[in-house]
Amino acid sequence: MRLLVLTHTFPPSTHANAKRPHYLVRGFLDAGWQVDVVTSPLGMPDDTRETVDHPALRIFRLDDPVQILLRKCRRIPWLFRLTALSVAGVMWPDAFAGWARKVFRLIREQPAYERTLAFILPASLLLGGRRPGLVNRTWTFDYQESVTPQQRQLQRRSPLQRAWLPRLAALECHTLHLAGRVVFTADTNRQAYIRERLVPAAATVHVPYFFDAAAFAAPAAAVSPGFEIVYFGTFDWRGARSPETFLRALALFLQRHPEARTQTRFRFYGNWLADHDRFVSELNLGEVVSIQPAVGYAEYLEKVRQSPVLLLVVSPAHNLFMPSKIVDYFGARRPILAFVPRHSEMRQVLHQAGQTRFTFDEQAVDEGAEALAKLWTDWRANNLTADSEKIQFWSSATQIPAYLDLVTHCQ
């Protein structure tokens, strides 16, 4: 069968949302499907070639007009941010509408596909429902993130986008009622879509993020020698997901255990925001915090496996999301220091995976410092492990066969 995959990010992109399409594309190829991927260069390091190769795979990378504009502004930070905010404020349904239109034109030029798998975000892919005859029961939409329900909870700053929210809801409702399947990585998000009548309940499926079983089949050859707490991704510049609680807990731990200071490091890999420098300065953590750029997919997997302690921060404002890194943390079998709202779905996920020993509320500074002290003791005893048989539910070996079946029978 021929499968069309629409995803704004795909390896070698370092964007977190590139992992799930990658795992699933590989699963379809292994099952004998012919796969065309339509994507963009978003998140790809400069001068990087394709890293996913297969005789039954074709990759079409379409430049995003907005990303071309932002690349021109990249060397001037204030201009880059002003341009990004301006575009996000006036383009509908989001800043990727121009890219989506190029995608739809390309689809029309290709022979018909038996199945189509479209990953949201960007929300602009929902515009396919406005193209007569394009979206039908052979389409599956995969929601890695939430659109209308999330904007109801956390309103857009743009008055135009806020005014257009009913229009966005109507677009989602129209397009999702045309599709055969709608998959959600977070069950809380699935329930929100059903509750708001944006999607027929019978069409919905919950398939969580999952880790690559092959990548984590064997333990890392060596773990980093220092007492390192490692985080991958980004923190929210609007403050919804902030590093403040963790950094205050880290400073309090070092105050109580000054002997740990020379061995302790917080390593951040991703897009660090200048707004958060004030926490590092205020808490005197300059020599403890190490800010690194985002790394490629293969290096990311290796660093996850080598990291002594993995940091997870979840905001109450993001309860409709499942952070993709959480399942890689499961696969690495490393201790997870997690600041997660008590009644969130992610707290339940950590509980189901047997990973709540170092899990606390999102503002629990003192408890975080105590957890770091326990982890410090375990590190000195060479006992930083978190083996659990409960993690197999979040393995690609469990989830990919089920996903292939639901796409195959999406009509």
GROMACS .gro file of C-alpha atoms in nm, residues 24 28 39 89 114-115 122 188 198 205-206 225 245 260 285 305 325 331 352:
model
   19
   24LEU     CA    1   0.605   0.535   1.241
   28PHE     CA    2   0.539   0.122   0.782
   39THR     CA    3   0.796   1.782   0.522
   89GLY     CA    4  -0.040   3.724   1.523
  114GLU     CA    5  -0.437   0.448  -0.022
  115ARG     CA    6  -0.374   0.615   0.316
  122PRO     CA    7   0.087   2.270   1.238
  188THR     CA    8  -0.681   1.424   2.827
  198LEU     CA    9  -1.477   1.872   1.755
  205VAL     CA   10  -0.785   0.658   1.943
  206HIS     CA   11  -0.531   0.719   2.218
  225PRO     CA   12   3.110   1.051   3.524
  245THR     CA   13   1.150   2.563   4.056
  260ALA     CA   14   2.866   1.840   4.592
  285LEU     CA   15   2.466   2.885   3.953
  305ARG     CA   16   2.114   0.694   2.775
  325LYS     CA   17   1.090   1.313   2.603
  331GLY     CA   18   1.360   0.371   2.766
  352GLN     CA   19   0.198   0.359   3.570
   0.00000   0.00000   0.00000
